[in-house]
PDB file of C-alpha atoms in Angstrom:
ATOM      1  CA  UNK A   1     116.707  70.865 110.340  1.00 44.00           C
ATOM      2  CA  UNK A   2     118.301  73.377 112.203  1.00 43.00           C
ATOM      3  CA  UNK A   3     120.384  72.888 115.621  1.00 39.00           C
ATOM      4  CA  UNK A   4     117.984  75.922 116.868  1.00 39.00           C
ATOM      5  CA  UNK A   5     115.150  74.110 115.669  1.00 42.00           C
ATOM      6  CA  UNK A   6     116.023  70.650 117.113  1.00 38.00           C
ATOM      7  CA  UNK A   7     116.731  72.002 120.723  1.00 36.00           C
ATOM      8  CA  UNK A   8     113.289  74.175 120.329  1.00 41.00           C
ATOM      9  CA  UNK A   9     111.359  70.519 120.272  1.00 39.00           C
ATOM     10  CA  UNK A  10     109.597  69.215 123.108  1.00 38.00           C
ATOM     11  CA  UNK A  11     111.313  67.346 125.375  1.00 37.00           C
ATOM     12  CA  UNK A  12     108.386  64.878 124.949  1.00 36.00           C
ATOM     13  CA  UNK A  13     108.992  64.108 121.401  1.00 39.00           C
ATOM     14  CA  UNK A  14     112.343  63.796 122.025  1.00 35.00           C
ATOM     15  CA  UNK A  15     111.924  60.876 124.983  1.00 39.00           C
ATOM     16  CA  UNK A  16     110.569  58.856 122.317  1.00 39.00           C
ATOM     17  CA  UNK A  17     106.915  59.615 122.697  1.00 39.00           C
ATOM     18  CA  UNK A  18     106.130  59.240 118.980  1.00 37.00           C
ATOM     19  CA  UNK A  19     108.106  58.773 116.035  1.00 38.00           C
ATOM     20  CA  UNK A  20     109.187  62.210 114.822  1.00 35.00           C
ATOM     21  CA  UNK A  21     107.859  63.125 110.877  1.00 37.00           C
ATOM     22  CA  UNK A  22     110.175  65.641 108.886  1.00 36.00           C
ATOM     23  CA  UNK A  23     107.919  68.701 108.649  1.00 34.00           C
ATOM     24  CA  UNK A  24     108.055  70.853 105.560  1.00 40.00           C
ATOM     25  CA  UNK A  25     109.914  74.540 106.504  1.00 41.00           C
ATOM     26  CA  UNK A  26     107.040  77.843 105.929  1.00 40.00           C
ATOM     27  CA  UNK A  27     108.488  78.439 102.663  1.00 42.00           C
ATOM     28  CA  UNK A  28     107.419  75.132 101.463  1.00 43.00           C
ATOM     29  CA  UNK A  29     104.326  74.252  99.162  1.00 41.00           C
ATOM     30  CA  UNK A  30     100.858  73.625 100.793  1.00 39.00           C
ATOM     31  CA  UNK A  31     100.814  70.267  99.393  1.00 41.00           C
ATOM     32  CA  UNK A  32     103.664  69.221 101.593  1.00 37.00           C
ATOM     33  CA  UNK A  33     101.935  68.730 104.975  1.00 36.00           C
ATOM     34  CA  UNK A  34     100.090  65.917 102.418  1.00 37.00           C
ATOM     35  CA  UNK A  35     103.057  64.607 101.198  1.00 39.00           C
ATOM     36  CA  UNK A  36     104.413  63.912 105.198  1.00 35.00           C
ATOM     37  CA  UNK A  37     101.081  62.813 106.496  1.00 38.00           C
ATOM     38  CA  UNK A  38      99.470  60.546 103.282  1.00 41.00           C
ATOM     39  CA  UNK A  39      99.384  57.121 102.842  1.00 44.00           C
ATOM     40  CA  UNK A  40     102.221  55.097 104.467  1.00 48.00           C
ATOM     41  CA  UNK A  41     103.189  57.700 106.349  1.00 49.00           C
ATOM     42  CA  UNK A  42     101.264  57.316 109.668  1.00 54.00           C
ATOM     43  CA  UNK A  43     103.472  57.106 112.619  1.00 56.00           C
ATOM     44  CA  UNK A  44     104.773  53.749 114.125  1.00 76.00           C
ATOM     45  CA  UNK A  45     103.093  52.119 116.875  1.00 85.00           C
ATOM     46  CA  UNK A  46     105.721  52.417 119.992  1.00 93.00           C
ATOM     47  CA  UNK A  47     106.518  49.592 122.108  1.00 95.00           C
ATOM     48  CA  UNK A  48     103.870  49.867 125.061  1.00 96.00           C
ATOM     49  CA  UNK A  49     101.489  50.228 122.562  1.00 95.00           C
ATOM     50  CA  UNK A  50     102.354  46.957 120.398  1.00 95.00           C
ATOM     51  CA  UNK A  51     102.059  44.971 123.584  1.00 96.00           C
ATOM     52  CA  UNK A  52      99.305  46.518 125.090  1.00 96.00           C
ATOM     53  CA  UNK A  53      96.970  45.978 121.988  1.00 95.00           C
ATOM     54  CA  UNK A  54      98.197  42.464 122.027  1.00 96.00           C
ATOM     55  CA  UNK A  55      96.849  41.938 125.383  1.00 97.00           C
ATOM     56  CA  UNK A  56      93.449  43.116 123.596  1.00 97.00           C
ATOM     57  CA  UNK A  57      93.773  39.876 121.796  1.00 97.00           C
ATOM     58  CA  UNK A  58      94.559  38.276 125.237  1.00 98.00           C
ATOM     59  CA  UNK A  59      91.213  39.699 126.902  1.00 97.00           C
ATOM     60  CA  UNK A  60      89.238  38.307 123.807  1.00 97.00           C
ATOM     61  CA  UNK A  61      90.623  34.886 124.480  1.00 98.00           C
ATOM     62  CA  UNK A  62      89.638  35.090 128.052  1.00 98.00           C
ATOM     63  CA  UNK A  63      86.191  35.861 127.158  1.00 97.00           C
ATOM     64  CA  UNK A  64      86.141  32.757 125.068  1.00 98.00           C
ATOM     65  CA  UNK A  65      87.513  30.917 128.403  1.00 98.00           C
ATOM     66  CA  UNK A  66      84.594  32.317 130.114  1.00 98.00           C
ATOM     67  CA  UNK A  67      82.175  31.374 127.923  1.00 97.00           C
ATOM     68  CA  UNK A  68      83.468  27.537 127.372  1.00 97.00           C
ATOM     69  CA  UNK A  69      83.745  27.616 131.423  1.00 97.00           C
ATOM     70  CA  UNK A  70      79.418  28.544 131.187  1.00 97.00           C
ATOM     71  CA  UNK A  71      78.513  26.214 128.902  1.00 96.00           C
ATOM     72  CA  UNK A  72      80.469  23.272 130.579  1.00 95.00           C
ATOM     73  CA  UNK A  73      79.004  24.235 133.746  1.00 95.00           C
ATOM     74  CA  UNK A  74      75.462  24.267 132.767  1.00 95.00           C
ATOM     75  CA  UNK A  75      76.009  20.649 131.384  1.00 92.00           C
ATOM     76  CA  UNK A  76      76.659  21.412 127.396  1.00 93.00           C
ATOM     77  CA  UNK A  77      79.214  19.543 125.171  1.00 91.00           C
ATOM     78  CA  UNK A  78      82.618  20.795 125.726  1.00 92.00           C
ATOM     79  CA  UNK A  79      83.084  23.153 122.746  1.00 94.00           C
ATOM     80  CA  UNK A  80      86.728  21.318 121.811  1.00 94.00           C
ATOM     81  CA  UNK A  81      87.329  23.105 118.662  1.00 95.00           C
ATOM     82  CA  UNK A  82      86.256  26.803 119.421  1.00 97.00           C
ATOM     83  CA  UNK A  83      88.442  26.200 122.700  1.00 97.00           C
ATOM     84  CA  UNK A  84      91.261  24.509 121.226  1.00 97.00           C
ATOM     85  CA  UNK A  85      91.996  27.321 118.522  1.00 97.00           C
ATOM     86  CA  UNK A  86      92.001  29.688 121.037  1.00 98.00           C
ATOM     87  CA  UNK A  87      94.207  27.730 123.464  1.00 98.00           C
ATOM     88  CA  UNK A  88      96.550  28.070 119.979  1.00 98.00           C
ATOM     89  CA  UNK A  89      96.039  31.825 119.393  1.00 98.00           C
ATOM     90  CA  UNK A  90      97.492  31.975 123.457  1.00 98.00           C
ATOM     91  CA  UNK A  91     100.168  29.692 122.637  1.00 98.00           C
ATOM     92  CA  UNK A  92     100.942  30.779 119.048  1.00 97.00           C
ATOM     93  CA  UNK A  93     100.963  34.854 119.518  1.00 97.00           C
ATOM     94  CA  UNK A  94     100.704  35.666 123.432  1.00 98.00           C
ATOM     95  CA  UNK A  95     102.916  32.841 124.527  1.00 98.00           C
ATOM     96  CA  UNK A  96     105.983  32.466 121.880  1.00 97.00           C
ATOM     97  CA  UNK A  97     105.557  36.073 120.520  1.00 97.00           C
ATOM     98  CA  UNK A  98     104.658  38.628 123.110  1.00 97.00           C
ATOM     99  CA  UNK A  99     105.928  37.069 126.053  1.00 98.00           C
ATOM    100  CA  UNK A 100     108.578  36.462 124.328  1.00 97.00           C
ATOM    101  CA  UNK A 101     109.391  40.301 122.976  1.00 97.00           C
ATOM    102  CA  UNK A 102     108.113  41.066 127.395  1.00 98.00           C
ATOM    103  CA  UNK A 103     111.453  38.379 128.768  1.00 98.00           C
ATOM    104  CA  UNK A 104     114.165  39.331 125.996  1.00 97.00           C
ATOM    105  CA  UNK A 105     113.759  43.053 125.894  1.00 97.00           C
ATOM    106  CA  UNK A 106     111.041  44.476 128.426  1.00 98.00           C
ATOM    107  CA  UNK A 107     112.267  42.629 131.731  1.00 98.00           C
ATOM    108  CA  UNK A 108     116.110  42.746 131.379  1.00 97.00           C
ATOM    109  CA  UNK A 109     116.024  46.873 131.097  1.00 97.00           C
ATOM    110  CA  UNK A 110     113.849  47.214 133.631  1.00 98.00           C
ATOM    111  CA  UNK A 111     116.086  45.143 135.675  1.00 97.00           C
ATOM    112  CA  UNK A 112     119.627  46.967 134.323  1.00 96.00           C
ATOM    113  CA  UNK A 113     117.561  49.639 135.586  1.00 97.00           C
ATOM    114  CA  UNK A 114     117.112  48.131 139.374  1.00 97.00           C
ATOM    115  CA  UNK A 115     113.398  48.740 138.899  1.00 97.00           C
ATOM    116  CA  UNK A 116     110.454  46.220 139.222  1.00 98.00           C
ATOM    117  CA  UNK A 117     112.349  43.268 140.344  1.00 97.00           C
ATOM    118  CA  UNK A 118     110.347  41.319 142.682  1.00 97.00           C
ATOM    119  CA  UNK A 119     107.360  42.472 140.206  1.00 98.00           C
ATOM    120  CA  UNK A 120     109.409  41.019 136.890  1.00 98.00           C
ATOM    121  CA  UNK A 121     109.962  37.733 139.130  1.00 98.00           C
ATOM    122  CA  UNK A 122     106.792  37.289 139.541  1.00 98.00           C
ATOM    123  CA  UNK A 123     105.428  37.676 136.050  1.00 98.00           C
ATOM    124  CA  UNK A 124     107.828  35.810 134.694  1.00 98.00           C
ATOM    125  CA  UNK A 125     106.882  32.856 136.876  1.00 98.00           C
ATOM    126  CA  UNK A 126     103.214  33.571 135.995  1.00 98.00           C
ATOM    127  CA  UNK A 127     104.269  33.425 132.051  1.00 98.00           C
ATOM    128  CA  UNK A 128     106.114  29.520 132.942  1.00 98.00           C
ATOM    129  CA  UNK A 129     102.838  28.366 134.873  1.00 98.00           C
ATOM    130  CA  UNK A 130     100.455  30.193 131.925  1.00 98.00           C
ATOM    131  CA  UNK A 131     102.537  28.027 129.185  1.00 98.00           C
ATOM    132  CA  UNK A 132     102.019  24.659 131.586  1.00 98.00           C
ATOM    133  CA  UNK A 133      98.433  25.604 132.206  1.00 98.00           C
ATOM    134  CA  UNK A 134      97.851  26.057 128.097  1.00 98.00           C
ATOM    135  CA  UNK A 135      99.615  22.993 127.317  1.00 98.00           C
ATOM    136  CA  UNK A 136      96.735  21.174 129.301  1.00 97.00           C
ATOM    137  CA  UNK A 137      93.772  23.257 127.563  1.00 97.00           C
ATOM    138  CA  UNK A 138      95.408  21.961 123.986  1.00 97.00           C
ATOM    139  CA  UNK A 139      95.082  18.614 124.942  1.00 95.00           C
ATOM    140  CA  UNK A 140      92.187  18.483 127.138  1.00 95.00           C
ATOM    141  CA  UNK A 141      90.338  20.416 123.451  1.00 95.00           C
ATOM    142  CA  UNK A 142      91.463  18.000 121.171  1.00 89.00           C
ATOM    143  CA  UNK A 143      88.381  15.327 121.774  1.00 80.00           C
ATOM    144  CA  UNK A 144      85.391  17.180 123.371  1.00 66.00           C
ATOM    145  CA  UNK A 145      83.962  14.096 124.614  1.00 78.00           C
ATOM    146  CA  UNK A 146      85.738  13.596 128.017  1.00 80.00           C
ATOM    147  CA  UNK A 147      84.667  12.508 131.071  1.00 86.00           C
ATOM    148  CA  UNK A 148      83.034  14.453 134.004  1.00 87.00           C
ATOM    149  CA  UNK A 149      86.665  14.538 135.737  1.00 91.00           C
ATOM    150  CA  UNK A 150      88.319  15.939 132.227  1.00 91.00           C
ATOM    151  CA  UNK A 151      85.743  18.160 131.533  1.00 93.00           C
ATOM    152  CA  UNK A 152      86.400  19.927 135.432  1.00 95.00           C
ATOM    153  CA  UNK A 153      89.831  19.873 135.092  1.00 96.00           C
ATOM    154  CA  UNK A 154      89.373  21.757 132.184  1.00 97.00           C
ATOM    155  CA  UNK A 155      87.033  24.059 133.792  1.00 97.00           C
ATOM    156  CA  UNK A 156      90.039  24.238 136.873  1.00 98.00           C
ATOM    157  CA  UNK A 157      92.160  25.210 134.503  1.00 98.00           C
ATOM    158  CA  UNK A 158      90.671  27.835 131.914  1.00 98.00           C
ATOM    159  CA  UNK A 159      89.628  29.745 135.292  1.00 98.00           C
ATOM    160  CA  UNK A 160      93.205  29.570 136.989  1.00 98.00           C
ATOM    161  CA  UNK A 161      94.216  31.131 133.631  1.00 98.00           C
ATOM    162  CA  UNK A 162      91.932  34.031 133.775  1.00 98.00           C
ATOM    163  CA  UNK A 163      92.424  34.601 136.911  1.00 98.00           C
ATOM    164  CA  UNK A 164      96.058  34.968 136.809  1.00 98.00           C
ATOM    165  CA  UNK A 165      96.284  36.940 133.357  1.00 98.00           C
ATOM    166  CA  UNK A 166      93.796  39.758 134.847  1.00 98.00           C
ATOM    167  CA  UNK A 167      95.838  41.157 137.151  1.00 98.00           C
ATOM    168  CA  UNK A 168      99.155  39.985 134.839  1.00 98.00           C
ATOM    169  CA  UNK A 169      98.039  41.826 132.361  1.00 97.00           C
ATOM    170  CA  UNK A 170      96.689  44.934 134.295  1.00 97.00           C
ATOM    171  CA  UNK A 171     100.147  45.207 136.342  1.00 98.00           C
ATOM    172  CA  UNK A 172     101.756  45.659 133.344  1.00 98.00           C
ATOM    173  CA  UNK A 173      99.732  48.021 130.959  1.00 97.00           C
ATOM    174  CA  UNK A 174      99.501  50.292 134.233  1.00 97.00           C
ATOM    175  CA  UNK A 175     103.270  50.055 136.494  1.00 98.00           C
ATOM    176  CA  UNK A 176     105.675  47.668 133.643  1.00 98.00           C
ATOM    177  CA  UNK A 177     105.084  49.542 130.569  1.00 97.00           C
ATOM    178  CA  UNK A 178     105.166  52.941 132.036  1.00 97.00           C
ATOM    179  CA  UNK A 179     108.460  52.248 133.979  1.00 97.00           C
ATOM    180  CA  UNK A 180     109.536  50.394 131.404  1.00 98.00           C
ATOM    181  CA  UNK A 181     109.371  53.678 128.798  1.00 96.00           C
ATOM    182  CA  UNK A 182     110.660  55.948 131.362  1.00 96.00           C
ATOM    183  CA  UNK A 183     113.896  54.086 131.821  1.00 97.00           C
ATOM    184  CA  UNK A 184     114.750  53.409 128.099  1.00 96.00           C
ATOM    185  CA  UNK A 185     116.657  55.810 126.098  1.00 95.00           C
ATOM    186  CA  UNK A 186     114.928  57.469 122.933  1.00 93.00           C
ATOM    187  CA  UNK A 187     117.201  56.015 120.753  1.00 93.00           C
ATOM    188  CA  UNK A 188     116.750  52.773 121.975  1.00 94.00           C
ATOM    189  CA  UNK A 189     113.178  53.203 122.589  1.00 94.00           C
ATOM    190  CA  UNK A 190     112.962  53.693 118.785  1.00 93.00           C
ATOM    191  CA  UNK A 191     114.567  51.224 117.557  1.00 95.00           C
ATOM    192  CA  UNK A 192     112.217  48.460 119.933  1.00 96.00           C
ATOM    193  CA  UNK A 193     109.624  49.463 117.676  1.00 94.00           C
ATOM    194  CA  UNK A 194     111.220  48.614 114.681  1.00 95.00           C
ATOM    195  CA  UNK A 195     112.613  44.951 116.302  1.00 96.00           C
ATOM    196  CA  UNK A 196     109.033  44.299 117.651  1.00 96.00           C
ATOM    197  CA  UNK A 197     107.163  45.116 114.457  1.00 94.00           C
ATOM    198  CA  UNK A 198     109.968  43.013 111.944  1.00 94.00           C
ATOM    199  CA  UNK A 199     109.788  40.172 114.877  1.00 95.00           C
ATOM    200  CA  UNK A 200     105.570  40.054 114.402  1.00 95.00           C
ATOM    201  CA  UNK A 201     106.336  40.009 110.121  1.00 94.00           C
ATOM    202  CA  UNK A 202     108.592  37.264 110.585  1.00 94.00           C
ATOM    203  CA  UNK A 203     106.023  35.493 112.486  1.00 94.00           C
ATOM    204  CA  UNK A 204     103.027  35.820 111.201  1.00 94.00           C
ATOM    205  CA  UNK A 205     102.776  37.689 108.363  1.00 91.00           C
ATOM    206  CA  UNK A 206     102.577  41.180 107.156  1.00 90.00           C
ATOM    207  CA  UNK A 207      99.366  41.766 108.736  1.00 91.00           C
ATOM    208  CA  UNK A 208      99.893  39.612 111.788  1.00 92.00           C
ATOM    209  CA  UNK A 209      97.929  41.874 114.483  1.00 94.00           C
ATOM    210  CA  UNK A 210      95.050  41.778 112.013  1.00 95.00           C
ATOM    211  CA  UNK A 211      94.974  38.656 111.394  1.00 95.00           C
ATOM    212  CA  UNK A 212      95.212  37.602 115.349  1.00 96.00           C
ATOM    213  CA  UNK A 213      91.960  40.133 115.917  1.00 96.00           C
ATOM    214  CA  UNK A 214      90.429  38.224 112.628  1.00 97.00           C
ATOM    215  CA  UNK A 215      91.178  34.701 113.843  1.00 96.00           C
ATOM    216  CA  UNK A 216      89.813  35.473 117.703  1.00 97.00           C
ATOM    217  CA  UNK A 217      86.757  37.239 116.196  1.00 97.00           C
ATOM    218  CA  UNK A 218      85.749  33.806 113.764  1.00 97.00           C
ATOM    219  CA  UNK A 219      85.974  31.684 117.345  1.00 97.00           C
ATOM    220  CA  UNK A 220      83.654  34.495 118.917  1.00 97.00           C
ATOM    221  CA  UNK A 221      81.356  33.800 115.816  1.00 97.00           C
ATOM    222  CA  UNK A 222      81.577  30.127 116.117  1.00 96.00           C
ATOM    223  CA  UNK A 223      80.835  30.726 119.961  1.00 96.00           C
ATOM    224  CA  UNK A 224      77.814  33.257 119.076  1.00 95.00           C
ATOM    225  CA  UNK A 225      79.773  35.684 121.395  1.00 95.00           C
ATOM    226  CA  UNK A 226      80.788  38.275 118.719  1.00 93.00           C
ATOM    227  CA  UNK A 227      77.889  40.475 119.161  1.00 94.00           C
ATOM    228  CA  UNK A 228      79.371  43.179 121.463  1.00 93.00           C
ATOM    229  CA  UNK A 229      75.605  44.755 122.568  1.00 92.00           C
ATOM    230  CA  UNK A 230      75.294  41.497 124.146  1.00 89.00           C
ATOM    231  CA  UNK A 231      77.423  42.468 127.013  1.00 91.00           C
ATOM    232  CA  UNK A 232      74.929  45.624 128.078  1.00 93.00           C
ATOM    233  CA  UNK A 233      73.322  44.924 131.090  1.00 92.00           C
ATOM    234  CA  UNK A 234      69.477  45.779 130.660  1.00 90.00           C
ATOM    235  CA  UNK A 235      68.277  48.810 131.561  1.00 88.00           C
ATOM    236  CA  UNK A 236      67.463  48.464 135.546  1.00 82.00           C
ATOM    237  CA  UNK A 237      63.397  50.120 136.147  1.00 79.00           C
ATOM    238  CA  UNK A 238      63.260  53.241 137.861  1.00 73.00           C
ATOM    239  CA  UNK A 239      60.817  52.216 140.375  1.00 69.00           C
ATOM    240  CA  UNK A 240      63.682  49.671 141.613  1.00 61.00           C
ATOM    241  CA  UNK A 241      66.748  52.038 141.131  1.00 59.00           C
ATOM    242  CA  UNK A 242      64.961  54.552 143.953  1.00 59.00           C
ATOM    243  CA  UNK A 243      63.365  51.597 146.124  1.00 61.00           C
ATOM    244  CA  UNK A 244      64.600  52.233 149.799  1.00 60.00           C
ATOM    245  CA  UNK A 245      66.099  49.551 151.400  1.00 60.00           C
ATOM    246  CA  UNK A 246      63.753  47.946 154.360  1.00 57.00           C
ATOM    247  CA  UNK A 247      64.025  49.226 157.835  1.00 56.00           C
ATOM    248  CA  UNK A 248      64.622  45.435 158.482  1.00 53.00           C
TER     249      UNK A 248
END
């Protein structure tokens, strides 16, 4: 590639937006473009992305909170084991893995950066308080018969989690990552991608995303939550859409 043709790139593509592909020159053969863009040659997931798909896996956990939270509430047996593997999945991939990759690289540039600080503070506290609040959920799920007092503190505690993780997570797919990507070098930015993606191998396996989206979706099934037209609200009548409200 040309020095003409590097400074003609987008400034965009430059900043890191996506991984850059060689393209073939117009002299080269049509089969070319299939050579760059076939099999193995998709481009790499950038760090905002990475995290932001594992708080996907965080959200799915939630929903399993929610729905041991219902059943406990309308009197059922605690659901220990559906409960308790996904108490692991938080401590396993969102606690010791993504949190992690979020307090050794994420935080410290922002803060090198003076940016976020009081907001990094914060959600680092929320991550030490999220790991205490799990710890209880693993043990509180390892016998599901408990008494009325275990099974509320259980019930305390799965909603103090959700409700602290919405906004946690919201604050940083929409004012963390963002800042975070402006303030970090291209170079830099690409090599993150590379660390994050060789830190989730070493962890958990070539396929470790996968198999986190695989492992939530078998305690949705064991829940009978996986069915994702179960979350439409029915259709509201149009006689009661268009009802005015009384003069009362």
């Amino acid at each position: 590639m040309s020095r003409r043709d590097l400074l003609g790139m987008s400034t965009v593509a430059l900043a890191g937006a996506v991984p850059l592909a060689v393209y073939p020159g117009p002299g080269a053969p049509a089969h070319a473009a299939e050579q760059v863009h076939g099999h193995g040659h998709k481009p790499g997931v950038t760090p905002p992305e990475d995290l932001m798909r594992e708080h996907g896996v965080l959200k799915s956990v939630l929903l399993v909170y929610r729905e041991g939270i219902r059943r406990i509430q309308r009197g059922e047996q605690v659901p220990g084991q559906p409960l308790h593997a996904a108490a692991q999945v938080i401590r396993d991939y969102i606690e010791r893995h993504h949190e992690h990759l979020e307090e050794k690289y994420v935080f410290p540039r922002l803060r090198e950066a003076g940016r976020l600080h009081r907001t990094v503070g914060i959600l680092c506290q929320q991550h030490k308080r999220g790991r205490e609040i799990t710890a209880r959920i693993l043990a509180a799920t390892r016998h599901p018969r408990a008494s009325a007092h275990q099974r509320q503190a259980l019930v305390s505690d799965m909603a103090a989690f959700i409700r602290m993780y919405e906004p946690h997570e919201a604050r940083e797919d929409t004012v963390v990552f963002p800042v975070f990507r402006k303030v970090t070098p291209a170079g830099e930015f690409a090599r993150l991608a590379e660390v994050f993606e060789a830190e989730e191998h070493r962890r958990f396996g070539q396929h470790g995303f996968t198999t986190m989206v695989h492992k939530v979706a078998d305690i949705e099934r064991a829940l009978h939550i996986h069915d994702l037209s179960r979350f439409t609200p029915a259709k509201t009548p149009s006689r009661h859409r268009h009802r005015r409200p009384s003069a009362r």
